[in-house]
Coordinates of C-alpha atoms and ligand atoms in Angstrom, one line a residue:
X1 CA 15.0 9.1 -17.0
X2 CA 13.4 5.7 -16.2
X3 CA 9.9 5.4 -14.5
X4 CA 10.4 3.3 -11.5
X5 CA 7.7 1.7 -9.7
X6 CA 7.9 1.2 -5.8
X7 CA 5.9 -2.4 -4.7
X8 CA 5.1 -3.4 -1.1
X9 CA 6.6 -6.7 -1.3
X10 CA 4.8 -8.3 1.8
X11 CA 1.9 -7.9 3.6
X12 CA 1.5 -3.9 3.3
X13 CA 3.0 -1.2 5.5
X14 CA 6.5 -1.6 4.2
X15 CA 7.6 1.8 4.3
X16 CA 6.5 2.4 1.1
X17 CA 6.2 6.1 2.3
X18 CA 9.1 6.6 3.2
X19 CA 11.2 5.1 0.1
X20 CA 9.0 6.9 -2.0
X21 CA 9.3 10.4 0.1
X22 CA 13.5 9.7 -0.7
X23 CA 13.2 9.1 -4.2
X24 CA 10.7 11.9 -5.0
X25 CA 13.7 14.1 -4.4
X26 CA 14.8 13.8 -8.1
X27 CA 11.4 13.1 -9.9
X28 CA 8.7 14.8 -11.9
X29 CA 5.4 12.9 -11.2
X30 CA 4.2 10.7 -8.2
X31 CA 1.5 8.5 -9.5
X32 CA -0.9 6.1 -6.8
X33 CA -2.2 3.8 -8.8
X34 CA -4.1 1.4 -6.3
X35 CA -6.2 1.4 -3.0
X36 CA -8.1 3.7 -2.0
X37 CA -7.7 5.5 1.4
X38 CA -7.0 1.8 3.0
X39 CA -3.7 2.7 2.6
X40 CA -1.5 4.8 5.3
X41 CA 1.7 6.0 4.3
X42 CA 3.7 7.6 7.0
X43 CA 6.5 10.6 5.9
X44 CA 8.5 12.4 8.2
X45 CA 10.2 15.4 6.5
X46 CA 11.1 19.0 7.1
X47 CA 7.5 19.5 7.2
X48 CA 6.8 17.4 10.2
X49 CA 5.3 13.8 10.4
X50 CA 2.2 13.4 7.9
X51 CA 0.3 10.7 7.4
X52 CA -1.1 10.4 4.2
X53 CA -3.9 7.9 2.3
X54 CA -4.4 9.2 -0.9
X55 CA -2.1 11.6 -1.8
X56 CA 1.3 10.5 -3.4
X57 CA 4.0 10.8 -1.0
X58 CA 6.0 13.7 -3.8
X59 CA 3.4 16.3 -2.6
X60 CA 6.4 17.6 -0.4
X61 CA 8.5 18.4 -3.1
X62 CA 7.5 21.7 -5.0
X63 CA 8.8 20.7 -8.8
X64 CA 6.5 16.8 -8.4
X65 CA 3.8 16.6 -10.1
X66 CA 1.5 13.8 -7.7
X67 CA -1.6 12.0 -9.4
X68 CA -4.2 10.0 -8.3
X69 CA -4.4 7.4 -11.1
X70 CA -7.6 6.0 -12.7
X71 CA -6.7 2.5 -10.7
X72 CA -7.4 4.1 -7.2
X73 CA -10.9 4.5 -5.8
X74 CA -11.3 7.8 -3.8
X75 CA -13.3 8.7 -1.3
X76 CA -13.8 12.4 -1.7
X77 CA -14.7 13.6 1.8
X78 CA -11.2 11.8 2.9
X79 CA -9.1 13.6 -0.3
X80 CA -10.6 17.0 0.6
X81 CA -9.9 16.3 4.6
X82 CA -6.0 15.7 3.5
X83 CA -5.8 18.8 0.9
X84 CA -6.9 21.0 3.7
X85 CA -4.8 19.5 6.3
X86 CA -1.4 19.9 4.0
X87 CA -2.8 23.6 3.0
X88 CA -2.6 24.3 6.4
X89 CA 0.7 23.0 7.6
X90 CA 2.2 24.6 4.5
X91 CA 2.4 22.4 1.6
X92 CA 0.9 23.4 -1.7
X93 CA -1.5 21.1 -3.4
X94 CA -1.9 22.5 -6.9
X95 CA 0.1 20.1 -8.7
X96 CA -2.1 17.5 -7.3
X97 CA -4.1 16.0 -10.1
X98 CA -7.2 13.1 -9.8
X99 CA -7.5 10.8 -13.0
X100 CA -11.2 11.5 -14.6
X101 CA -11.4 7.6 -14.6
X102 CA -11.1 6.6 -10.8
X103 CA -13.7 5.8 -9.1
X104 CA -15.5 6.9 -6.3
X105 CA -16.1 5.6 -3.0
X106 CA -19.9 6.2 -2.6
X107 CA -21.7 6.4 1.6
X108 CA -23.4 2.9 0.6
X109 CA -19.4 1.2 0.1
X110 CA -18.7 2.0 3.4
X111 CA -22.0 1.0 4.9
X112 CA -21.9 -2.2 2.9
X113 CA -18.0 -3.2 3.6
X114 CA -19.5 -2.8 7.5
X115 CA -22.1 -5.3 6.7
X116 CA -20.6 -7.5 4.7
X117 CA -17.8 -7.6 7.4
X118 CA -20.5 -8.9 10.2
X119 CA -22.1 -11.2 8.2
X120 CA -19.0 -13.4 7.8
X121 CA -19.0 -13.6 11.9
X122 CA -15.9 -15.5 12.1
X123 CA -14.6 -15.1 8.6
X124 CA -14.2 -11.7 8.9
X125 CA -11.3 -10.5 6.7
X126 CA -10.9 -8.1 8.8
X127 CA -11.2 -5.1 6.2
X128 CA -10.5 -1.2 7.0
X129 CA -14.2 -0.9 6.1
X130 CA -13.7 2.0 4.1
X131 CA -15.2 0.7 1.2
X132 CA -12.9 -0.5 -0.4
X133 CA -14.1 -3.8 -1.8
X134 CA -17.6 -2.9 -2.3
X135 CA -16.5 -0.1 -4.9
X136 CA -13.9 -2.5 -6.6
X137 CA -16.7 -4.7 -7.1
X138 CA -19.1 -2.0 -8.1
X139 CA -16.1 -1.0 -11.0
X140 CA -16.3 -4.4 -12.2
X141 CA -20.2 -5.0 -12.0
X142 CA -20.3 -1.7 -14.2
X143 CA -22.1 -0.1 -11.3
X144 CA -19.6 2.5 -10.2
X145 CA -19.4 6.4 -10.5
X146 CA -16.8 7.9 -11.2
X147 CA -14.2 10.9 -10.6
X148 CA -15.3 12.6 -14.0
X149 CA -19.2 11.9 -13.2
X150 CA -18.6 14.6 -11.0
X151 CA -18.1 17.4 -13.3
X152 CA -21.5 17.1 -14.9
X153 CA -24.4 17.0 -12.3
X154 CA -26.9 15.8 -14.7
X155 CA -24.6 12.7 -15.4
X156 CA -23.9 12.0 -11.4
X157 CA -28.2 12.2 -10.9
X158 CA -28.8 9.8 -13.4
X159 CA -26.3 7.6 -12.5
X160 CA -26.7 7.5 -8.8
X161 CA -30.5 7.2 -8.6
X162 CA -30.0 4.3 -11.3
X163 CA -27.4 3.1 -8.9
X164 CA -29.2 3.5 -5.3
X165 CA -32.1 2.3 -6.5
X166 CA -30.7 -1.1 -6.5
X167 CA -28.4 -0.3 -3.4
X168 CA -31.3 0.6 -1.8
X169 CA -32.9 -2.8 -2.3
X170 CA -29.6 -4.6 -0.7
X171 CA -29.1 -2.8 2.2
X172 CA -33.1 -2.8 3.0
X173 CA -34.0 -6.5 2.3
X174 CA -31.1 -8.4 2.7
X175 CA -29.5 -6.6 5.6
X176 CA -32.5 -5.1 6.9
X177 CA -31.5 -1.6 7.4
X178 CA -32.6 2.3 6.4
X179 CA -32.2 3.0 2.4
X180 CA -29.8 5.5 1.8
X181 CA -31.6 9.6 0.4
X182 CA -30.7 9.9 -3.4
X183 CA -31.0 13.9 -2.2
X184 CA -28.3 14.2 0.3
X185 CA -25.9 11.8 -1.4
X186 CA -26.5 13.6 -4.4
X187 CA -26.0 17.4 -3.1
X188 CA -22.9 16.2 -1.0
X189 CA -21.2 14.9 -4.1
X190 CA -22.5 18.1 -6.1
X191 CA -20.3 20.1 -3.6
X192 CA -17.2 17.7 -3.5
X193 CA -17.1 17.5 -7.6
X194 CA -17.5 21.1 -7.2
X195 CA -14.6 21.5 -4.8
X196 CA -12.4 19.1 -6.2
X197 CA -13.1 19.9 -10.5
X198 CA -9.7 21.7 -10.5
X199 CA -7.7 18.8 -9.8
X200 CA -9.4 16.3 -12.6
X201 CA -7.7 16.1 -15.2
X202 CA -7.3 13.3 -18.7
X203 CA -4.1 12.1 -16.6
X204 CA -2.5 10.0 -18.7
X205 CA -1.6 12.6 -21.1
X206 CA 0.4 14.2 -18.0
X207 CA 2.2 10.9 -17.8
X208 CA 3.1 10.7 -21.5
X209 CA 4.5 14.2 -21.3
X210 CA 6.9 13.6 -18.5
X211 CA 7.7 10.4 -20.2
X212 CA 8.6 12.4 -23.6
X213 CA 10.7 14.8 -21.7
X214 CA 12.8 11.8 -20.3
X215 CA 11.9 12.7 -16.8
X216 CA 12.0 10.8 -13.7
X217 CA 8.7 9.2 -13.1
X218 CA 7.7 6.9 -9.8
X219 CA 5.1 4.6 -9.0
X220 CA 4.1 4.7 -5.6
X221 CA 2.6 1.2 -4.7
X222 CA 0.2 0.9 -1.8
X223 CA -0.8 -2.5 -0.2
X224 CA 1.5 -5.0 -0.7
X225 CA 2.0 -7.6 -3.0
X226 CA 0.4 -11.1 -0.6
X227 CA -2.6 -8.6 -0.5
X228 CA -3.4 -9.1 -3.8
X229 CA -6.1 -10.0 -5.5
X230 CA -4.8 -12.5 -7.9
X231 CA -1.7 -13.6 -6.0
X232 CA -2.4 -12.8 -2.5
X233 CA -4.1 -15.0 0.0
X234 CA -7.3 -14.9 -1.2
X235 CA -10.0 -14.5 -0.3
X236 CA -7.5 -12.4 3.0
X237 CA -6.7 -9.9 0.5
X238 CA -7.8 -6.6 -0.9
X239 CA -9.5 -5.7 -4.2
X240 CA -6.9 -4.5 -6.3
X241 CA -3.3 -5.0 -7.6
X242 CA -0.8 -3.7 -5.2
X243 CA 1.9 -5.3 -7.9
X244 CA 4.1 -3.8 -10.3
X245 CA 2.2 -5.0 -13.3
X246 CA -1.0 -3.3 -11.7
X247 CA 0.9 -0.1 -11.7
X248 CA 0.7 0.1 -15.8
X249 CA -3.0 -0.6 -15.7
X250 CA -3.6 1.9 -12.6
X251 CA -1.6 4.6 -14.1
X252 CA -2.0 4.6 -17.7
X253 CA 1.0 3.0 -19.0
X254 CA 2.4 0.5 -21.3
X255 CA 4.7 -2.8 -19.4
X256 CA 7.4 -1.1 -21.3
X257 CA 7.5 1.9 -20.0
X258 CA 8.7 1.0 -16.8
X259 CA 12.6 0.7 -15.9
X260 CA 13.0 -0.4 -12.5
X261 CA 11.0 -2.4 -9.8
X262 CA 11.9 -1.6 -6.3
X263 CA 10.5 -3.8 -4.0
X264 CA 10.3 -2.5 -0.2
X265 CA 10.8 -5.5 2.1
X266 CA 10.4 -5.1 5.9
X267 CA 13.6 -6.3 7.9
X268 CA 10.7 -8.8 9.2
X269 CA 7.1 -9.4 8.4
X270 CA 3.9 -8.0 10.0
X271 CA 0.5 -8.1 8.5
X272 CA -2.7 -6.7 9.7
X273 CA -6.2 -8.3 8.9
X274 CA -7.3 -12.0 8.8
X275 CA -5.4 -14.6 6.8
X276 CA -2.8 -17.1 7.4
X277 CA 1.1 -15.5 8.0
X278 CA 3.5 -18.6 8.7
X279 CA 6.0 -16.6 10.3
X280 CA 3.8 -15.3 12.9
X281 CA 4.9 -15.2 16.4
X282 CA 2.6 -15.1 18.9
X283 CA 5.0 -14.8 21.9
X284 CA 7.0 -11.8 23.7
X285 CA 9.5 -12.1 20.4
X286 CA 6.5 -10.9 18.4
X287 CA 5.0 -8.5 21.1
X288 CA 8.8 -6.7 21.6
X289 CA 8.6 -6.1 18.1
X290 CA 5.2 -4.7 17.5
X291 CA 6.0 -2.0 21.0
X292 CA 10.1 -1.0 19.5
X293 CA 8.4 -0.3 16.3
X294 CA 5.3 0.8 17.1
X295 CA 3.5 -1.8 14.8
X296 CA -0.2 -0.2 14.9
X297 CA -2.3 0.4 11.4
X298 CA -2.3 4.0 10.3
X299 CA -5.3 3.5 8.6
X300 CA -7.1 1.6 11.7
X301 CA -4.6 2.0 14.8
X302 CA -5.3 -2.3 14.7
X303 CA -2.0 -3.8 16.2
X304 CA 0.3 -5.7 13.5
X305 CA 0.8 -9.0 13.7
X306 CA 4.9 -9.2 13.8
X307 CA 6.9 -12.5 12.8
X308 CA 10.2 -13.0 11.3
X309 CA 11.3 -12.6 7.4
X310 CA 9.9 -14.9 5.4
X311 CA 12.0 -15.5 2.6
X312 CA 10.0 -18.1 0.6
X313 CA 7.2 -15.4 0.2
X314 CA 9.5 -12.6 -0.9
X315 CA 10.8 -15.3 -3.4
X316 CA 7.6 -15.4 -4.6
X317 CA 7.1 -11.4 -4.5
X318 CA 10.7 -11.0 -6.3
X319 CA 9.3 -13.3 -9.0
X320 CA 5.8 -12.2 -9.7
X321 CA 7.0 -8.3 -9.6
X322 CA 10.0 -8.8 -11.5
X323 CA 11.9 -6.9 -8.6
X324 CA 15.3 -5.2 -9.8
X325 CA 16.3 -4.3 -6.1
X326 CA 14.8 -3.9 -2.6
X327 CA 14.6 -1.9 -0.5
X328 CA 15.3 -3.3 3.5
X329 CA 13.5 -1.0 6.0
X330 CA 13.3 -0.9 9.5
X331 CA 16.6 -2.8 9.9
X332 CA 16.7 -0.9 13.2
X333 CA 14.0 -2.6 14.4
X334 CA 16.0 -6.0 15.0
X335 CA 19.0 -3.9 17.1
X336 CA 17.7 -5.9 20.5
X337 CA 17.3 -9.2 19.4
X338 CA 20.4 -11.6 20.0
X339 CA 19.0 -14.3 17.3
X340 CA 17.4 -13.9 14.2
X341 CA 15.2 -16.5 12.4
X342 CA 14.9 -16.4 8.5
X343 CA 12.2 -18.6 6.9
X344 CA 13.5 -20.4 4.2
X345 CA 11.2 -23.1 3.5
X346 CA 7.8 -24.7 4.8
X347 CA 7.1 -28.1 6.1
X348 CA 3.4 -29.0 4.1
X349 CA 2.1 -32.6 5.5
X350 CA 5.7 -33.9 6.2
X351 CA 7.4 -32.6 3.1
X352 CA 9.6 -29.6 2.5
X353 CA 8.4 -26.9 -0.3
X354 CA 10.2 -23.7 -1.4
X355 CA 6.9 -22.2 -3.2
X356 CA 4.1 -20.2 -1.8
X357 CA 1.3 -22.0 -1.9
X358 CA -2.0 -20.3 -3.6
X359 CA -4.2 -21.6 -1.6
X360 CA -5.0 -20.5 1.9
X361 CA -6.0 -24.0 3.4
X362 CA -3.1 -24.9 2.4
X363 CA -0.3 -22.8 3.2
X364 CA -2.2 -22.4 7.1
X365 CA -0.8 -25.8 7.3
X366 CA 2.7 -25.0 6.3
X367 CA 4.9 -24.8 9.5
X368 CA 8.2 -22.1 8.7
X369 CA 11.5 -23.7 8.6
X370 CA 13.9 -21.4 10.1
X371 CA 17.5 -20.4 9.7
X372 CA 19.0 -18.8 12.6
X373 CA 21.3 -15.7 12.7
X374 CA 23.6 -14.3 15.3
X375 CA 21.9 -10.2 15.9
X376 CA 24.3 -7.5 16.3
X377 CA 22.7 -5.8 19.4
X378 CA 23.7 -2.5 18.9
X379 CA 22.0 0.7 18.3
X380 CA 22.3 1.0 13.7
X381 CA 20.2 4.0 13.3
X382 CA 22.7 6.9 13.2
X383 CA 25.1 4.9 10.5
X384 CA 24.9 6.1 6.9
X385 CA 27.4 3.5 5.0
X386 CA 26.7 0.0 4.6
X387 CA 30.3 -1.3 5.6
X388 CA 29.7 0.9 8.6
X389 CA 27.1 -1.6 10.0
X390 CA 27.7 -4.0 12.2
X391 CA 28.9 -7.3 10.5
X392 CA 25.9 -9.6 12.0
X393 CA 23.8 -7.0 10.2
X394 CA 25.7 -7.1 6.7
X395 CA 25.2 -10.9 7.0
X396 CA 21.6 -10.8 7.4
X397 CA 21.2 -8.4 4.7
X398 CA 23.6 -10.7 2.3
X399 CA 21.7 -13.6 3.2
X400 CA 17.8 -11.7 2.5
X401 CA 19.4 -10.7 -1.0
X402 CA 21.0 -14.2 -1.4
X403 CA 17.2 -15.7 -0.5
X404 CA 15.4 -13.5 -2.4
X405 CA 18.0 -13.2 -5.6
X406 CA 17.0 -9.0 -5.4
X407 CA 20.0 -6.8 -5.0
X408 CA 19.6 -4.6 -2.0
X409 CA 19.9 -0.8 -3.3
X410 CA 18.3 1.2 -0.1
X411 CA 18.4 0.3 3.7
X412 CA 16.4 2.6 6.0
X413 CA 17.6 2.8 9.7
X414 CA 14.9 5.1 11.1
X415 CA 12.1 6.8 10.2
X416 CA 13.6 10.2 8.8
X417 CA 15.1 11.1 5.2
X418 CA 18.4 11.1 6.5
X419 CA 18.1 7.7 8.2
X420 CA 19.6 5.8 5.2
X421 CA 22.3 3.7 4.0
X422 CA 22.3 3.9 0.0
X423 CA 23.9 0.3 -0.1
X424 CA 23.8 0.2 -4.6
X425 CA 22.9 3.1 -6.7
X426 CA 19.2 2.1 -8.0
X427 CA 19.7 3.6 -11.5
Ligands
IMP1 P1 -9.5 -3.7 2.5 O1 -8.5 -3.3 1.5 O2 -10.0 -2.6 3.4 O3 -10.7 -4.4 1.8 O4 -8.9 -4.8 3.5 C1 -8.6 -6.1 3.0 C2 -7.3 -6.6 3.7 O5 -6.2 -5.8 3.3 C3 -7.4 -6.5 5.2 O6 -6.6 -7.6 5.8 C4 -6.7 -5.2 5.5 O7 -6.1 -5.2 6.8 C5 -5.6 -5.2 4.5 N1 -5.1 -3.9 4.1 C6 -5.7 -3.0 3.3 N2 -4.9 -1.9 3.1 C7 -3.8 -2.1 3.9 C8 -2.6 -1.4 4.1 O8 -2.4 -0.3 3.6 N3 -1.7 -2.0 4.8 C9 -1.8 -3.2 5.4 N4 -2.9 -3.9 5.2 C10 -3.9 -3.4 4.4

C-alpha cells in the first residue's frame, strides 16, 4: 500500500478535511505534519460536523492510527480542548499519538504574534495570531521547547527560565509590556505534559512499521501550498511547508517513500490574510460566493476573499508538489453562476507571462487574463458519476486538468462523505 500525501494546492482551506476524512476509510495512519492549530479542517461524518486544528482528520475511523508529526507546533491547551471535545461526542482518542520532537507553542508566541502583528500597522499579514510564526522562528533560533521537554520537568524548568529570561527582555523593552511568570508558565505546562505523556511517543518508528506492513499511509497537508514559506508569497505566508516535500521532513520519511500526491484544488480560489491574490473579485461575483459557500475562516471566522480559478498558480502548485491527481472541491459552489472565468495567464507591465512570479511587488502588478466558460446552472450536489454532470461542468473540469496537466481523481459536490464523484481511481 502506497503513502499518499494530501497538499492544499492554493491558498489554504481547500477541503483538505474533507478529502482526507474519504480517504482515511482504507488507511492505517493519519500523519499532520505542518501548522499548528492555524489550521481548520472541517469533517462532517456520521459523527456530526467537527472542526478540527490539530488532530488528523482519521481520528473518526477506529482501525487509523493519527499522529501529530515532529513538523507541527502544538499548542497544548488547544490539543487537550479537542481530545476532550471528541471524548465527549464519542470518538476515541487513544490511537492519537504526538511526535516527541514537535514543538510547543509557548503563552509568549501568542503574545508576541499579537505584537508583532501591530507593529507592522499597515503591513499586517494578517496572521491567526496563534503563534505560529513566533515558535517556527523560535525552532530555528534553537530557542524552542519541545513536546518531549515535557516528560521531564527538570528539563522543561531549565529550559524555559533560559528561554523567558530573554523573552522577558523583548516583550518588556521593546514592546513595553508585563514579563511573562516563569511559575505559572512552568506549572501549567507541568500539568499539560502530565496530561498529554500518554500520547508522546518516538513516532517515526510507528510510521516505519505501517510502512513494513505495506499499509496505507496518508499525509494530511494543512495550509496550502502559495502559503509557503519558500514558494509562497512571502513574506504573506506562514512559517512552514504546507508542500508535499515538507511532508517527508514533518513526518519522518524518506522522498521515496511517498506514492502519490493529491493535490486539493478549490473549484475557485479564496485566500484569507494579507497578500496579493490576482484573481480577486471585489464585486457581488466575489460576495455571492463567499455567502453560497459560506467562505468564513474556521480558525478566525475572518471572511475569505473569493475570485475565480487561477490556473497559472495551480501550474505552479502542480509543478513544485509533483501532483499525480487533484482533487476539485466545491464544484457545487459555481451551480448559480451563468459564466465562468479561468485565469490562464497574467498581463506584467504590457507583456503576457504563464509563470508565477516570486516576488510579491511583482505579481500585485500582474492583471489575470481570463477565459470564459458557459456555467451549467443547475443544482450538481446530489450526482455521484462524473458523466452524470452537467456537460458545462465536465468542460470546466477538462479544461482545469488540461491547465493544470493533473488528472482529476476526486470531485466533491457537497460537504458530506457521500457528496462525491470518484472521477479516476487514485491508486
Ligand atoms: P499564520 O500561519 O497564523 O502565521 O498566518 C500567516 C498567513 O497564513 C495568514 O495570511 C493566515 O491567514 C494564513 N493561514 C494560516 N493558516 C491558514 C489556514 O489554515 N487556512 C488559510 N489561511 C491560513
Amino acid at each position: 500500500m502506497p503513502v499518499i500525501a494530501v497538499i492544499g494546492a492554493q491558498w489554504g482551506d481547500e477541503g483538505k478535511g474533507k478529502v482526507v476524512d474519504l480517504l482515511a476509510e482504507k488507511a492505517r495512519v493519519v500523519v499532520r505534519f505542518s501548522g499548528g492549530d492555524n489550521a481548520g479542517h472541517t469533517v462532517v461524518n456520521p459523527y456530526g460536523e467537527f472542526r478540527l486544528h490539530l488532530i488528523p482528520c482519521g481520528i473518526f475511523y477506529p482501525q487509523v492510527v493519527c499522529i501529530i508529526g515532529n513538523g507541527v507546533v502544538i499548542n497544548p491547551e488547544v490539543l487537550i480542548g479537542e481530545v476532550d471535545q471528541l471524548n465527549q461526542r464519542g470518538v476515541d482518542t487513544t490511537r492519537l499519538f504526538i511526535s516527541d520532537r514537535a514543538h510547543l507553542i509557548m503563552p509568549y508566541h501568542i503574545l508576541l504574534d499579537g505584537l508583532e502583528e501591530e507593529s507592522r500597522g499597515g503591513k499586517a499579514l494578517g496572521t491567526t495570531r496563534k503563534g505560529i510564526g513566533p515558535a517556527f522562528a523560535d525552532k530555528t533560533a534553537r530557542l524552542g521547547i519541545r513536546v518531549g521537554d515535557l516528560l521531564d520537568k527538570e528539563v522543561l524548568l531549565e529550559r524555559l527560565r533560559f528561554i523567558l529570561e530573554y523573552k522577558n527582555v523583548i516583550l518588556t523593552k521593546i514592546y513595553g509590556v508585563s514579563p511573562l511568570s516563569l511559575d505559572e508558565i512552568y506549572s501549567q505546562y507541568c500539568q499539560y505534559g502530565e496530561r498529554l505523556a500518554p500520547y508522546i511517543r518516538e513516532t517515526t518508528i510507528m510510521l516505519e512499521e505501517a510502512l513494513h506492513r505495506n499499509e496505507l499511509v496518508i499525509l494530511e497537508g494543512a495550509q496550502g501550498t502559495l502559503l509557503d514559506l519558500d514558494f509562497g508569497t512571502y513574506p504573506y505566508t506562514t512559517s512552514s511547508s504546507p508542500l508535499a516535500g515538507g511532508g517527508c521532513l514533518g513526518a519522518g520519511l524518506g522522498p521515496t517513500g511517498i506514492s502519490r500526491i493529491l493535490g486539493v484544488f478549490k473549484a475557485y480560489c479564496t485566500r484569507v490574510g494579507s497578500g496579493p491574490m490576482p484573481t480577486e473579485l471585489k464585486d457581488e461575483t466575489g460576495d455571492l460566493i463567499r455567502e453560497r459557500a459560506h467562505e468564513y475562516g474556521t480558525t478566525t471566522g475572518r471572511p475569505r476573499r473569493c475570485g475565480w480559478f487561477d490556473a497559472v498558480a495551480a501550474r505552479f502548485s502542480t509543478r513544485i508538489n509533483g501532483f499525480t491527481g487533484a482533487a476539485i472541491t466545491r464544484l457545487d459552489v459555481l451551480d448559480i453562476l451563468p459564466r465562468l472565468k479561468i485565469c490562464v495567464g497574467y498581463k506584467l507591465d504590457g507583456k503576457t507571462i504563464d509563470y508565477f512570479p516570486g516576488n510579491v511587488a511583482t505579481l500585485e502588478r500582474c492583471q489575470p487574463i481570463y477565459e470564459e466558460l458557459p456555467g451549467w446552472q443547475v443544482p450538481i450536489s446530489h450526482i455521484r458519476q462524473y458523466g452524470e454532470l452537467p456537460i458545462e461542468a465536465q468542460q470546466y473540469v477538462a479544461r482545469l486538468e488540461e491547465l493544470t496537466s493533473c488528472p482529476v481523481n476526486i470531485i466533491s459536490v457537497g460537504a458530506e462523505r457521500g457528496q462525491t464523484i470518484h472521477k479516476m481511481p487514485i491508486f
